[in-house]
Every structure is written in C-alpha cells, then in structure tokens.
Coordinates of C-alpha atoms in Angstrom, one line a residue:
M1 CA 0.0 0.0 0.0
K2 CA 1.2 3.5 -0.9
T3 CA -1.0 5.7 1.3
I4 CA -2.6 5.3 4.7
G5 CA -5.4 7.8 5.8
I6 CA -6.0 8.9 9.4
I7 CA -9.3 10.6 10.1
C8 CA -8.6 12.9 13.0
E9 CA -9.2 16.1 14.9
Y10 CA -6.0 16.5 17.0
N11 CA -7.9 18.6 19.5
P12 CA -5.1 19.0 20.5
F13 CA -2.2 16.7 19.3
H14 CA -0.7 14.6 22.0
N15 CA 1.4 11.5 22.6
G16 CA -1.4 9.1 21.8
H17 CA -1.7 10.6 18.3
A18 CA 2.1 10.4 17.8
H19 CA 2.0 6.8 19.0
Q20 CA -0.4 5.9 16.2
L21 CA 1.6 7.7 13.5
H22 CA 4.9 6.2 14.7
T23 CA 3.3 2.7 14.8
L24 CA 2.2 3.1 11.2
A25 CA 5.7 4.4 10.2
Q26 CA 7.3 1.3 11.8
E27 CA 4.8 -1.2 10.3
H28 CA 4.4 0.4 6.9
P29 CA 7.5 2.5 6.4
E30 CA 7.0 3.1 2.7
A31 CA 3.4 4.3 3.0
L32 CA 2.5 8.0 3.2
R33 CA 0.5 9.0 6.3
I34 CA -2.3 11.4 5.1
C35 CA -4.4 13.0 7.8
I36 CA -8.0 14.0 7.1
M37 CA -8.4 16.5 9.9
S38 CA -11.3 18.5 11.2
G39 CA -10.8 22.2 10.7
S40 CA -12.0 25.1 13.0
F41 CA -14.9 23.2 14.5
V42 CA -14.9 19.6 15.7
Q43 CA -17.3 16.8 16.1
R44 CA -18.1 17.5 19.7
G45 CA -20.0 20.6 18.4
E46 CA -17.7 23.5 19.2
P47 CA -14.5 25.2 18.0
A48 CA -11.3 23.3 18.3
I49 CA -9.1 24.7 21.1
F50 CA -6.3 25.6 18.7
S51 CA -6.4 26.8 15.1
K52 CA -6.3 24.2 12.3
F53 CA -3.1 25.9 11.1
D54 CA -1.3 25.2 14.4
R55 CA -2.8 21.7 14.7
A56 CA -1.8 20.8 11.1
R57 CA 1.8 21.9 11.8
W58 CA 1.9 19.8 15.0
A59 CA 0.6 16.8 13.0
I60 CA 3.5 17.0 10.6
L61 CA 6.0 17.4 13.4
G62 CA 4.4 14.5 15.1
G63 CA 4.7 12.0 12.2
A64 CA 2.2 12.8 9.5
D65 CA 3.3 13.5 5.9
I66 CA 0.2 15.4 4.7
V67 CA -2.7 17.2 6.4
I68 CA -6.0 17.8 4.6
E69 CA -8.9 19.7 6.1
L70 CA -12.3 18.0 6.3
P71 CA -15.0 20.6 5.5
T72 CA -17.0 21.9 8.5
L73 CA -20.3 20.4 7.2
Y74 CA -18.8 17.0 7.9
S75 CA -16.5 17.7 10.8
L76 CA -19.5 19.0 12.8
G77 CA -21.8 16.1 11.8
S78 CA -23.2 13.2 13.7
A79 CA -21.0 10.1 13.8
Q80 CA -22.6 8.8 10.6
L81 CA -22.2 12.1 8.6
F82 CA -18.7 12.7 9.9
G83 CA -17.6 9.1 9.0
T84 CA -19.3 9.1 5.6
G85 CA -17.9 12.5 4.6
A86 CA -14.4 11.5 5.7
I87 CA -14.5 8.2 3.9
R88 CA -15.8 9.7 0.7
M89 CA -12.9 12.1 0.8
V90 CA -10.5 9.2 1.4
K91 CA -11.9 7.6 -1.7
A92 CA -11.7 10.9 -3.8
L93 CA -8.0 11.2 -2.8
H94 CA -7.3 7.6 -3.8
I95 CA -6.0 6.7 -0.4
D96 CA -5.3 2.9 -0.1
A97 CA -6.0 2.2 3.6
L98 CA -7.5 3.7 6.7
S99 CA -6.1 3.5 10.3
F100 CA -8.1 4.4 13.3
G101 CA -7.9 4.0 17.1
S102 CA -10.2 1.3 18.4
E103 CA -11.0 -0.6 21.6
T104 CA -10.1 -3.8 19.8
A105 CA -7.6 -4.4 17.0
D106 CA -9.6 -7.4 15.8
L107 CA -10.7 -6.3 12.4
D108 CA -12.9 -9.3 11.8
T109 CA -14.9 -8.5 14.9
L110 CA -15.3 -4.8 13.8
V111 CA -16.4 -5.7 10.3
D112 CA -18.9 -8.3 11.8
I113 CA -20.4 -5.7 14.1
T114 CA -20.6 -3.1 11.3
K115 CA -22.4 -5.5 9.0
R116 CA -25.0 -6.0 11.7
M117 CA -25.6 -2.3 11.9
D118 CA -27.7 -2.2 8.7
C119 CA -29.5 -5.5 9.2
E120 CA -33.3 -5.0 9.1
S121 CA -33.6 -6.6 12.6
T122 CA -31.0 -4.2 14.0
Q123 CA -32.7 -1.2 12.4
I124 CA -36.1 -2.1 13.7
V125 CA -34.8 -2.4 17.3
L126 CA -32.7 0.8 16.8
R127 CA -35.8 2.8 15.8
T128 CA -37.7 1.4 18.8
Y129 CA -35.1 2.6 21.2
I130 CA -34.9 6.0 19.5
N131 CA -38.7 6.3 19.7
E132 CA -38.4 5.6 23.5
G133 CA -36.2 8.7 23.8
M134 CA -32.6 7.2 23.5
S135 CA -29.8 9.0 21.8
Y136 CA -28.5 7.5 18.5
G137 CA -25.3 6.2 20.1
S138 CA -27.1 4.6 23.1
A139 CA -29.7 3.1 20.9
F140 CA -27.2 1.5 18.6
R141 CA -25.1 0.2 21.5
K142 CA -28.2 -1.5 23.0
A143 CA -29.5 -2.7 19.6
L144 CA -26.1 -4.3 18.8
N145 CA -25.7 -5.6 22.4
T146 CA -22.0 -4.7 22.5
E147 CA -19.9 -2.7 25.0
M148 CA -17.6 -1.7 22.2
L149 CA -19.7 1.4 21.5
N150 CA -19.1 2.9 24.9
T151 CA -17.0 5.7 23.5
P152 CA -17.5 8.1 20.7
N153 CA -14.4 6.9 18.9
A154 CA -15.6 3.3 19.0
L155 CA -18.8 4.3 17.2
L156 CA -16.8 6.4 14.7
G157 CA -14.6 3.4 13.9
L158 CA -17.6 1.4 13.0
E159 CA -19.1 4.3 11.0
Y160 CA -15.8 4.4 9.0
I161 CA -16.1 0.8 8.0
R162 CA -19.8 1.1 7.4
A163 CA -19.2 4.0 5.0
G164 CA -16.3 2.1 3.4
L165 CA -18.5 -0.9 2.7
T166 CA -20.9 1.4 0.8
Y167 CA -18.6 3.9 -0.9
Y168 CA -15.2 2.3 -1.0
P169 CA -15.3 -1.5 -0.8
S170 CA -11.6 -1.9 -1.7
L171 CA -10.4 0.2 1.2
K172 CA -8.2 -1.6 3.7
Y173 CA -8.3 -1.0 7.5
I174 CA -5.6 -0.8 10.1
P175 CA -7.2 -0.6 13.6
I176 CA -4.7 0.4 16.4
L177 CA -5.6 -0.3 20.0
R178 CA -6.5 2.7 22.0
T179 CA -4.6 3.2 25.3
S180 CA -6.5 6.1 26.9
D181 CA -9.9 6.7 28.3
H182 CA -11.8 9.1 26.0
H183 CA -13.6 10.8 28.8
D184 CA -10.9 10.8 31.5
A185 CA -10.6 14.4 32.6
N186 CA -7.3 13.9 34.5
I187 CA -3.7 13.5 33.4
T188 CA -3.0 10.0 34.7
K189 CA -0.7 8.5 32.0
D190 CA 1.6 9.4 29.2
F191 CA -1.2 9.0 26.6
P192 CA -3.9 11.4 28.0
S193 CA -7.4 11.9 26.6
G194 CA -8.2 15.0 24.6
T195 CA -10.6 16.0 27.4
A196 CA -7.8 15.9 30.0
L197 CA -5.3 17.8 27.8
R198 CA -7.9 20.6 27.1
K199 CA -8.5 20.9 30.8
L200 CA -4.8 21.1 31.5
I201 CA -4.3 23.8 28.9
T202 CA -6.9 26.0 30.6
E203 CA -5.3 25.3 34.0
M204 CA -1.8 26.1 32.8
A205 CA -3.0 29.4 31.4
T206 CA -4.6 30.4 34.6
G207 CA -1.6 29.3 36.7
S208 CA -3.6 26.7 38.6
N209 CA -1.6 23.8 37.3
N210 CA 2.2 23.7 36.8
C211 CA 2.2 20.3 35.0
N212 CA 5.1 19.9 32.5
I213 CA 3.4 19.6 29.1
N214 CA 6.5 17.8 27.8
R215 CA 5.3 14.6 29.4
I216 CA 2.1 14.4 27.4
V217 CA 2.8 16.0 24.0
P218 CA 5.8 15.2 21.7
K219 CA 9.0 17.1 22.4
T220 CA 8.9 18.3 18.8
I221 CA 5.8 20.5 19.5
A222 CA 5.9 21.1 23.3
D223 CA 7.7 24.5 23.1
D224 CA 5.5 25.6 20.2
M225 CA 2.3 24.7 22.1
T226 CA 3.5 26.3 25.3
N227 CA 4.3 29.5 23.4
I228 CA 0.8 29.6 21.8
I229 CA -0.9 29.0 25.2
S230 CA 1.3 31.8 26.7
N231 CA 0.2 34.1 23.9
G232 CA -3.5 33.4 24.4
A233 CA -4.0 31.9 20.9
Y234 CA -6.4 29.3 22.1
V235 CA -10.2 29.3 22.5
N236 CA -12.0 30.8 25.5
Y237 CA -15.1 28.7 25.5
N238 CA -17.0 31.1 27.6
R239 CA -16.8 33.6 24.7
Y240 CA -18.2 31.0 22.3
Y241 CA -21.0 29.9 24.6
D242 CA -22.0 33.5 25.2
M243 CA -22.3 33.8 21.4
V244 CA -24.5 30.7 21.2
H245 CA -26.6 32.1 24.1
T246 CA -27.0 35.5 22.4
L247 CA -28.1 33.9 19.1
S248 CA -30.5 31.6 20.9
R249 CA -32.3 34.6 22.5
R250 CA -32.6 36.6 19.4
T251 CA -33.7 33.7 17.1
S252 CA -37.4 33.0 17.1
T253 CA -38.7 29.4 17.5
K254 CA -39.9 29.5 13.9
E255 CA -36.4 30.4 12.7
L256 CA -34.8 27.8 15.0
E257 CA -36.8 25.1 13.3
S258 CA -34.9 25.5 10.1
F259 CA -31.4 24.8 11.5
G260 CA -29.8 21.4 11.6
E261 CA -31.1 18.8 14.0
F262 CA -33.8 21.0 15.4
N263 CA -36.6 18.4 15.3
E264 CA -39.6 17.2 17.2
G265 CA -40.4 20.7 18.6
I266 CA -37.1 21.0 20.5
E267 CA -37.0 24.6 19.3
H268 CA -39.7 25.6 21.9
L269 CA -37.7 24.1 24.8
W270 CA -34.5 25.7 23.4
S271 CA -36.1 29.2 23.3
K272 CA -37.4 28.8 26.9
A273 CA -34.0 27.5 28.1
A274 CA -32.2 30.5 26.4
Q275 CA -33.7 32.7 29.1
Q276 CA -31.4 31.1 31.7
P277 CA -28.6 33.3 32.9
T278 CA -25.8 31.1 31.5
W279 CA -25.6 28.7 28.5
N280 CA -24.4 25.9 30.8
L281 CA -27.7 26.1 32.7
A282 CA -29.6 26.3 29.5
M283 CA -28.0 23.1 28.3
K284 CA -28.9 21.3 31.5
Q285 CA -32.5 22.4 31.1
I286 CA -32.7 21.0 27.5
K287 CA -30.6 17.8 28.0
S288 CA -32.4 14.5 27.9
K289 CA -31.7 10.9 27.0
R290 CA -32.2 11.6 23.3
Y291 CA -30.7 15.1 23.3
T292 CA -27.2 14.5 24.7
Y293 CA -24.8 17.3 25.4
A294 CA -22.8 16.5 22.2
R295 CA -26.0 16.8 20.1
L296 CA -27.0 20.0 21.8
Q297 CA -23.6 21.5 21.2
R298 CA -23.8 20.5 17.6
M299 CA -27.2 22.2 17.3
G300 CA -25.7 25.3 18.9
A301 CA -22.9 25.2 16.3
Y302 CA -25.4 24.9 13.4
L303 CA -27.2 27.9 14.7
T304 CA -24.0 29.9 15.1
L305 CA -22.7 29.0 11.6
G306 CA -26.1 29.3 10.0
I307 CA -26.2 25.7 8.8
Q308 CA -29.8 24.8 7.9
K309 CA -31.4 21.4 7.3
D310 CA -31.4 21.6 3.6
L311 CA -27.7 22.3 3.5
L312 CA -27.1 19.3 5.8
Q313 CA -29.2 17.2 3.5
S314 CA -27.1 18.2 0.5
A315 CA -24.0 17.2 2.5
I316 CA -25.5 13.8 3.2
Q317 CA -26.4 13.2 -0.4
E318 CA -23.1 14.5 -1.9
A319 CA -19.4 14.1 -1.0
P320 CA -16.9 16.7 0.1
Q321 CA -16.5 19.0 -2.9
Y322 CA -12.8 19.7 -2.3
A323 CA -9.8 18.8 -0.2
R324 CA -7.9 21.7 1.3
L325 CA -4.2 21.2 1.9
L326 CA -3.0 22.5 5.3
A327 CA 0.5 21.1 5.7
F328 CA 3.0 18.7 4.2
N329 CA 6.6 17.5 4.4
D330 CA 9.2 16.3 1.9
R331 CA 7.7 12.8 1.7
G332 CA 4.3 14.3 0.9
R333 CA 5.4 16.7 -1.9
Q334 CA 5.4 14.1 -4.7
W335 CA 1.9 13.0 -3.8
L336 CA 0.5 16.5 -4.3
R337 CA 1.2 16.2 -8.0
N338 CA -1.3 13.3 -8.4
D339 CA -4.8 13.7 -10.0
F340 CA -7.8 13.4 -7.7
E341 CA -11.5 13.2 -8.0
I342 CA -12.0 16.5 -6.3
P343 CA -9.9 19.8 -6.4
L344 CA -6.9 19.9 -4.0
I345 CA -7.1 23.5 -2.8
Q346 CA -3.9 25.3 -2.0
K347 CA -5.0 29.0 -2.6
W348 CA -8.2 29.7 -0.7
A349 CA -9.1 33.0 -2.5
K350 CA -9.1 31.2 -5.9
A351 CA -11.0 28.1 -4.7
P352 CA -14.6 29.3 -5.5
N353 CA -13.7 29.5 -9.2
E354 CA -13.1 25.8 -9.2
L355 CA -16.2 24.8 -7.3
N356 CA -19.9 24.2 -8.0
T357 CA -22.6 25.8 -5.9
L358 CA -22.4 23.3 -3.1
G359 CA -18.6 23.6 -3.0
Q360 CA -18.8 27.3 -2.8
T361 CA -21.2 27.1 0.2
M362 CA -18.9 24.6 1.9
H363 CA -16.1 27.2 1.3
Q364 CA -18.2 30.0 2.9
I365 CA -19.0 27.8 5.9
D366 CA -15.3 26.9 6.4
T367 CA -14.3 30.6 6.2
L368 CA -17.0 31.5 8.7
A369 CA -16.0 28.7 11.1
T370 CA -12.4 30.0 11.1
D371 CA -13.6 33.6 11.7
I372 CA -15.9 32.5 14.6
Q373 CA -13.1 30.4 16.2
A374 CA -10.7 33.4 15.9
L375 CA -13.2 35.7 17.6
C376 CA -13.3 33.3 20.6
L377 CA -9.5 33.4 21.3
H378 CA -8.3 34.6 24.7
N379 CA -5.9 37.2 23.1
E380 CA -7.9 40.0 21.4
V381 CA -5.0 40.8 19.2
K382 CA -5.3 37.3 17.6
R383 CA -9.1 37.7 16.8
I384 CA -8.4 38.7 13.2
G385 CA -11.0 37.6 10.6
H386 CA -10.4 36.0 7.2
M387 CA -7.2 34.3 8.2
D388 CA -8.1 31.5 5.7
Y389 CA -7.3 33.9 2.9
T390 CA -3.8 34.8 4.2
Y391 CA -2.8 31.2 4.9
T392 CA -0.3 29.2 2.7
P393 CA 0.0 25.5 3.2
Q394 CA 2.9 24.9 5.5
Y395 CA 5.9 23.0 4.0
I396 CA 7.8 21.5 6.9
K397 CA 11.1 19.9 5.9

C-alpha cells in the first residue's frame, strides 16, 4: 500500500496521536501518512481549542506527511455524517488504507459488528429505542448488544467501516488499539485523553496547574504549544457559549426550526432555556436521554454558523467537494502532483472559481467557522478575521 489515511481532529495533538503515527511508520515505512483533519470546528460541536493551522503543523512534526482539512459540514456532523464524509474524501483522494484507534484491534470483529448495523432486525430495534427517547449512540449500543460502543471513537470506527463498505469496498483497514480513556478528565498517564489535555491547557494558562506539558505531548511540539498558550492563541469557550446564548435569545422558535437537528419541537424548549442566565444552565434544562450534550452542542454550532437542514441534506447526499491542503513535508510533496476526483485546494481565494454551488457554500462555511473560532480566542490581538485567505499550506522539511 502506498498511502494510509488517518481521520482525526488532533484537538489537540498529544502522545497518543504520535504513537499511532509512529506505529504506522514502523509497520508500513513506505506508505505516506495522510491526515484528514477537522478544521476550525470539531465533532463535539464546538470550535477546536487551537487553530487548524497550528494543529496541522503539529501533526506533521508528530509524524504525519500530509494534512488535509475535512470541510466543516462533515467535521461537525453526527457520527454517521462525519464518518461518511471523511471516507468519501479518502476515496476521492485515492488513499489505499485507513487507520483508526479502536477498543479492539480485531478487524474481523469490527467488520462483523458493522455489517449487523444495517441488518433489518437491528434497524427495527434501533428505531424502537430511539422512539423511546434514547440517543443515536445509546440506541445503537443497545441494539447491537455490544460494549464496544461505549466511547464516541468506537462508534466512529464502525461508521468508517460502514461507509467504506458502501462507498469504497476496496479500502483496507488498520485498527490500532487505544490506550487512553476518551472521557478521563485527569492526566493519569503518558497517553492522555483530549478532554484531559484541554482541561490542563486551561489550568496552565490560569496558573492553577504547573504540570510539564513535555510529558504528554511530543517534544517536537511542546515548546510551540506552550508558546501559543502563553500568547492566548487558544479558545476561550465562555466567549463561544455567550455567542450561542445570544443567538438563541434573538432567534425565534420558527427560525430555529430551520437549523440542523432542530426536530420534534425542540426549538420551543430551546427558546425557553435560552432565558437562563448562562448557557451551561440552558443546556442542563434541555438535555435528555435523546438530546445528549454532544448533540445540543452540535445544534448550537449549526445555529452559530447558519447551517440549515437543507444544506445538511445536501452534504449527506453529496461528498466533500474539495480537499484543502493545510501542511505537508518532503515525503508528501510528490503525492500532491497526483490527479484526484476533487480539487486539491492550496489557494483559498481562488478556490470558489473551481467549485460548484455546493462547494462554494462549503467554502463559505469553512471561512466563517475559522472567523468565529478566531473571535473566541483569549488574546484579542489574535481575533483577526479571514485568516483563511492569508494562509499558505505549511511546508515542513
């Protein structure tokens, strides 16, 4: 195999991610490692803590050869939309294999569970549980009767294979055993969860934690990350949540109904909850078995970015309309000269001329996502808009 894809968010990059890339380098030394990475917003339904430009650089320094941005319409999507969009991009870029973290490295077991996902009997039971008020993930876990779906990453791995079976049957898979707890909020080992590292970053910046970041992120990026934290070039989530809160108060229930995932009359409860003094309290008022925090955060992001149901439907029906190059190294340079099924974008300002209407809309959403993320940074000097237009893909030797 010549190329291995890694669908990722690197929110932020840490030792666990470097471990995966280095494992692939040892086991498949000739294959290029191509990261399909979420951009300014991530699948948990909020801005990434660092810019995609910084995260792309760290990915290359951590062992990747090429970093491509996954458009926001997919990076913000449910597990199924996220997985399908990423796999269709993998196919469009002619990537040979896909590697992902998993709670088991037994590929046969993963494929067997995936095939059961679309069985009629599973779908009937799934709909029954959803109608009882369960979330999609909880309903699938119970319908399949497997504990392997206990984490978001486990479900994503199955969604990758599920989409691959439909859109890219020849795709090969390389599962790598996960070594950290996705939800662990504390730094307990050398391979921390993203949740723990984001918590640590906030504590470091406020001086409440003097932990040495060198222990949990690769030495090649530790100084760079520390410097960016010191300069306040990371997201203040209170600023973002105030933004969502403000938009929720000024948007009518009728208008809310048009945005992604606002279904079943949830817009009425949303409007009522928006009168709470903080967005955290509003979320607690809306949350239920069906409407998890992750789904509510995704809905808030759809509202903030103006992503309506018809646009999401188009994203579901179509594939990503372009692949944006963020960073590459010497090994990746030759690959950039290949022909692909979609445009490989290097100059953002010229991109719309190469794109159809849907592609131009994706381009607008990606630009807005970067602008909104920048507006939420701690350091007001860093809150500059339209940074997408000034960015040149980083060549890291």
